Amino acid sequence: MKSICFYFQVHQPYRLSSYRFFDIGAHDQYFDDYANRYIMQQVAEKCYLPANEVLLGLIKKHGKKFKVAFSISGTALEQFEKYAPKVLKSFQKLAQTGSVEFLAETWAHSLSALKSKKEFEEQVKMHTRKIHELFGQKPVTFRNTELVYSNEIGEMVYNMGFDTMITEGAKHILGWKSPNLLYCSASNPKLKLLLKNFRLSDDIAFRFSDRRWSEWPLTAEKFLSWIDKIDGKDEVINLFMDYETFGEHQWAETGIFDFLQAFPNLVIEKGEYSFKTPSELSKELQPVSQLNVPYPISWADEERDLTAWLGNELQDEAFNTLYSIESKVRKIKDEKLTTQWRYLQTSDHFYYMCTKWFSDGDVHKYFNPYSSPYDAFINYMNVLSDLVSRVEKMSAAQPKRTTVKKKKQEA
Amino acid sequence: MFGWEFPPHISGGLGTACYGLTKALMKADVDILFVVPKMYGDEEPERIRLINASDVSVDVRDEVYKSHENKISFMEIDSTLLPYASEEEYYHLVEQLESGISLEQLNLHTQKFKFAGGYGKNLMEEVRRYAIVASAIARDNEFDVIHAHDWLTYLAGIEARKVSGKPLVVHMHATEFDRSGENINQSVYSIERTGMDAADMVVAVSHLTRNVVINRYGIPAHKVITVHNGVEPPRDTSSVSIKKHVDEKIVTFLGRITYQKGPEYFIEAAHKVLQRDPNVRFVMAGSGDMLPGMIRRVAKLGMGTRFHFTGFLKGDDVDRMFGLSDVYVMPSVSEPFGISPLEAMRSNVPVIISKQSGVAEVLNHALKVDYWDVDAMADAIYGVLHYSSMHKMFSKHGKAEVENIKWDQAGIKVKEIYKQLIHA
């Protein structure tokens, strides 16, 4: 029997306040608390609470026959605690059913895996601890920010104790291979890989309400009929998407919640597929072959590469400057400073600076609070400049090891 | 086509726009008879056929210069129409002319006119005189469509339409609200409105202008079409030597120093930047009625050693100024289109433009701020000067972007409008 695996990504960044150059050195209120609270509460009402209710209802109705997986970024968890504790409680209720797997990711929804192994590992540990603390599970499956994956990242992830990772079923990696099977990493075959079926996932996440789409309106019956057409040798259909798809990207009025309810009901009623979580699939299935991914892939855009976040001059300057202060930030060991530095690592900030969507991309505009990547960059760099100058100051104020030694010798 | 200025004798973007559009239409196989109020004799003589309609008399003499393509003809009407002169300016100009000073002597580009705040009727008389001549021209010439550029020629367009029964297109390069803010001249407004009411189609140079036409003039949306301006291919500037004699970065404002261009916001933004970083120089190039006030404001803010006025620049001096600039700022309060940022970008200068400009609609690789948001403007200036990747990005993509904004596209769109009207 083929399986269907739902994994939902839950994430909210800490959005920056409008921080002008004359604020540099004047204050360190980098984050827009008002906007962050407002957006969190909006999304909670429109998406998280109603969607969780639908899932909880399905699990109550069908017991172990319905399962899903979540990955919730640390910055989202923290903002639930601060701004929407009701949402956290409802996720905890879901956790208690035993039908929900929570995945591990980086604390700050960062791209640290591409730049600093140390920072990456630290953030993953922070996140794992938090998931355990809140949901009573120790994650065994890893999901990297934006599904970014490469051989090298796979190796790091396996060495941290995860045996399964989720990534994109990128065509340029798969070639003729099917995304609907379990694979393993070429650099370490013990790490199993589950791949997103992007066509079916995006039918829900991006195309569901698009009236120009020839398949509109999408019904549970139609969607299941597409799954029925999938090759008999395939084993699992991975439907990976942002959780905000439900009620936020696709509004309630489009019927997205009805779909979320109707599709699992229909699948279970017909009994031809079973819902599984990533860790279950990893145990049950045999990897069919190795996947060699020398250059990082992601789940974004046609290219499925990193160019949504890194690659243009703006993004690279911001990213390199951010990580150039890492060792100093560590030495200073100031909690507030370190936290702010981490919040600035969130991938969204770099996404706002992307210039490749000038020609197309309504999807991207929707998520972008800045009217242009240049505005996003200037604001971010003003904040980062302040952080850098604080780091320099605090770093200079710290006693230097060499001088301490000398003094000891003198004494 | 009724216009009133043509290169090289231009006082603003309008002459350039008419020139660009005319050339593009010729390329698209449209024959054009171009009527201008005043010619100077050095308007690319090998290309144009000049017809001189002298004074108010309806004596239309034929051809002074013949174009090798025979596609464009010029008509001259001897008048003192000045597209960007206010009525007060005009009044004083006419006074000077009457005292025996010739137009040529009165270097129009510097616009050093003193304003008495009086109200002269002469400009309106000129406009009506132009309309009478237009009526005669329409009677004596063959054409399919009448195209009138900006309000001064609208009455001419209407007259030509009455005589010939041919469809009228009026082109909105700038509205009275752009020129005067809320204190509009009612007579100008009513001519604009009459022209657009009478027109079969209104062409607006940006969506911004289109909205003004619809909302403030009550013109039905279906007859207003946006055709964005293009940009002329670059002049050869290789001969212009550029030597920078100061180490500081240079931030430039270049345009008429008038209400419409928002020079005061540039000064306030400069002040904010200088408070943090004294190693920047600001240049305000241009002249206009607000210049004395601007000089006083700079003095009052005590930044005279960092803020420089150059007066009106043209030709090579403009290229030289761009060559020296690290950032170009266009803080216009209301700019129907705005071609100068495109010229800056073509010289690899990053630009900051106001969101209240039509050109903002066609540019991606530019920083856009609200003209009144001095903080954002200062922040944008600071950002471009301090974060090195911005300069790299702008010079990498800006130039290419500008080179894609072509008059040819505008020409094709306008030709489509003509076709529709002829077949309607």
Short mmCIF file of N, CA and C in Angstrom, two decimals, chain B residues 133-183:
data_model
loop_
_atom_site.label_atom_id
_atom_site.label_comp_id
_atom_site.label_asym_id
_atom_site.label_seq_id
_atom_site.Cartn_x
_atom_site.Cartn_y
_atom_site.Cartn_z
N VAL B 133 -4.24 79.87 -35.92
CA VAL B 133 -3.30 79.41 -36.94
C VAL B 133 -3.52 77.93 -37.22
N ALA B 134 -3.76 77.18 -36.14
CA ALA B 134 -3.95 75.74 -36.28
C ALA B 134 -5.12 75.45 -37.19
N SER B 135 -6.15 76.24 -37.03
CA SER B 135 -7.35 76.07 -37.85
C SER B 135 -7.00 76.22 -39.33
N ALA B 136 -6.16 77.22 -39.62
CA ALA B 136 -5.73 77.44 -41.01
C ALA B 136 -4.88 76.29 -41.51
N ILE B 137 -3.97 75.85 -40.66
CA ILE B 137 -3.09 74.74 -41.04
C ILE B 137 -3.92 73.50 -41.33
N ALA B 138 -4.93 73.28 -40.51
CA ALA B 138 -5.77 72.10 -40.68
C ALA B 138 -6.52 72.15 -42.01
N ARG B 139 -6.88 73.36 -42.40
CA ARG B 139 -7.63 73.51 -43.64
C ARG B 139 -6.75 73.21 -44.85
N ASP B 140 -5.47 73.59 -44.74
CA ASP B 140 -4.59 73.53 -45.91
C ASP B 140 -3.76 72.25 -46.02
N ASN B 141 -3.88 71.34 -45.04
CA ASN B 141 -3.05 70.16 -45.07
C ASN B 141 -3.86 68.87 -44.98
N GLU B 142 -3.25 67.81 -45.49
CA GLU B 142 -3.88 66.49 -45.44
C GLU B 142 -3.33 65.71 -44.26
N PHE B 143 -4.20 65.13 -43.48
CA PHE B 143 -3.74 64.29 -42.36
C PHE B 143 -4.90 63.42 -41.89
N ASP B 144 -4.59 62.41 -41.05
CA ASP B 144 -5.62 61.49 -40.58
C ASP B 144 -5.94 61.66 -39.09
N VAL B 145 -4.93 62.07 -38.35
CA VAL B 145 -5.12 62.21 -36.91
C VAL B 145 -4.45 63.50 -36.45
N ILE B 146 -5.06 64.13 -35.44
CA ILE B 146 -4.43 65.32 -34.84
C ILE B 146 -3.91 64.90 -33.46
N HIS B 147 -2.68 65.29 -33.16
CA HIS B 147 -2.07 64.92 -31.89
C HIS B 147 -1.53 66.19 -31.24
N ALA B 148 -2.06 66.56 -30.07
CA ALA B 148 -1.64 67.80 -29.42
C ALA B 148 -0.93 67.51 -28.11
N HIS B 149 0.23 68.15 -27.93
CA HIS B 149 1.04 67.90 -26.74
C HIS B 149 0.89 69.00 -25.70
N ASP B 150 0.31 68.66 -24.59
CA ASP B 150 0.12 69.55 -23.44
C ASP B 150 -0.78 70.75 -23.73
N TRP B 151 -1.21 71.37 -22.65
CA TRP B 151 -2.35 72.29 -22.71
C TRP B 151 -2.22 73.45 -23.68
N LEU B 152 -0.99 73.96 -23.86
CA LEU B 152 -0.83 75.12 -24.74
C LEU B 152 -1.31 74.85 -26.15
N THR B 153 -1.31 73.60 -26.55
CA THR B 153 -1.69 73.27 -27.93
C THR B 153 -3.09 72.67 -28.02
N TYR B 154 -3.76 72.53 -26.87
CA TYR B 154 -5.06 71.84 -26.89
C TYR B 154 -6.11 72.60 -27.70
N LEU B 155 -6.11 73.94 -27.52
CA LEU B 155 -7.10 74.71 -28.28
C LEU B 155 -6.81 74.60 -29.77
N ALA B 156 -5.54 74.57 -30.10
CA ALA B 156 -5.14 74.37 -31.50
C ALA B 156 -5.68 73.04 -31.99
N GLY B 157 -5.53 72.01 -31.17
CA GLY B 157 -6.02 70.68 -31.53
C GLY B 157 -7.52 70.69 -31.75
N ILE B 158 -8.22 71.37 -30.86
CA ILE B 158 -9.69 71.41 -30.98
C ILE B 158 -10.11 72.12 -32.26
N GLU B 159 -9.44 73.24 -32.55
CA GLU B 159 -9.76 73.98 -33.78
C GLU B 159 -9.50 73.12 -35.01
N ALA B 160 -8.36 72.45 -35.00
CA ALA B 160 -8.00 71.60 -36.13
C ALA B 160 -9.04 70.50 -36.31
N ARG B 161 -9.54 70.01 -35.19
CA ARG B 161 -10.55 68.95 -35.25
C ARG B 161 -11.85 69.47 -35.85
N LYS B 162 -12.21 70.69 -35.42
CA LYS B 162 -13.46 71.29 -35.92
C LYS B 162 -13.41 71.46 -37.42
N VAL B 163 -12.28 71.95 -37.90
CA VAL B 163 -12.14 72.23 -39.33
C VAL B 163 -12.09 70.95 -40.15
N SER B 164 -11.35 69.97 -39.63
CA SER B 164 -11.08 68.78 -40.45
C SER B 164 -12.01 67.60 -40.16
N GLY B 165 -12.58 67.58 -38.96
CA GLY B 165 -13.39 66.43 -38.57
C GLY B 165 -12.56 65.18 -38.28
N LYS B 166 -11.25 65.36 -38.19
CA LYS B 166 -10.37 64.21 -37.90
C LYS B 166 -10.27 63.99 -36.39
N PRO B 167 -10.01 62.75 -36.00
CA PRO B 167 -9.93 62.46 -34.56
C PRO B 167 -8.77 63.19 -33.88
N LEU B 168 -9.00 63.55 -32.62
CA LEU B 168 -8.00 64.30 -31.85
C LEU B 168 -7.45 63.45 -30.70
N VAL B 169 -6.12 63.38 -30.63
CA VAL B 169 -5.45 62.76 -29.50
C VAL B 169 -4.77 63.88 -28.71
N VAL B 170 -5.04 63.96 -27.41
CA VAL B 170 -4.27 64.93 -26.64
C VAL B 170 -3.33 64.16 -25.70
N HIS B 171 -2.14 64.68 -25.59
CA HIS B 171 -1.08 64.00 -24.84
C HIS B 171 -0.82 64.78 -23.56
N MET B 172 -0.91 64.10 -22.41
CA MET B 172 -0.69 64.74 -21.13
C MET B 172 0.73 64.44 -20.65
N HIS B 173 1.62 65.40 -20.88
CA HIS B 173 2.99 65.24 -20.39
C HIS B 173 3.09 65.73 -18.94
N ALA B 174 2.32 66.76 -18.65
CA ALA B 174 2.27 67.31 -17.30
C ALA B 174 0.93 67.99 -17.11
N THR B 175 0.35 67.80 -15.94
CA THR B 175 -0.93 68.46 -15.68
C THR B 175 -0.66 69.74 -14.88
N GLU B 176 -1.68 70.56 -14.79
CA GLU B 176 -1.56 71.79 -14.02
C GLU B 176 -1.25 71.48 -12.54
N PHE B 177 -1.73 70.33 -12.07
CA PHE B 177 -1.46 69.94 -10.68
C PHE B 177 0.02 69.63 -10.49
N ASP B 178 0.65 69.09 -11.52
CA ASP B 178 2.08 68.81 -11.43
C ASP B 178 2.86 70.12 -11.35
N ARG B 179 2.45 71.09 -12.16
CA ARG B 179 3.20 72.34 -12.22
C ARG B 179 2.96 73.21 -11.00
N SER B 180 1.75 73.21 -10.49
CA SER B 180 1.41 74.21 -9.48
C SER B 180 0.93 73.66 -8.15
N GLY B 181 0.90 72.35 -7.99
CA GLY B 181 0.38 71.79 -6.75
C GLY B 181 -1.10 72.04 -6.66
N GLU B 182 -1.57 72.42 -5.48
CA GLU B 182 -3.00 72.64 -5.31
C GLU B 182 -3.44 74.02 -5.79
N ASN B 183 -2.49 74.96 -5.87
CA ASN B 183 -2.85 76.32 -6.28
C ASN B 183 -2.86 76.42 -7.79
#
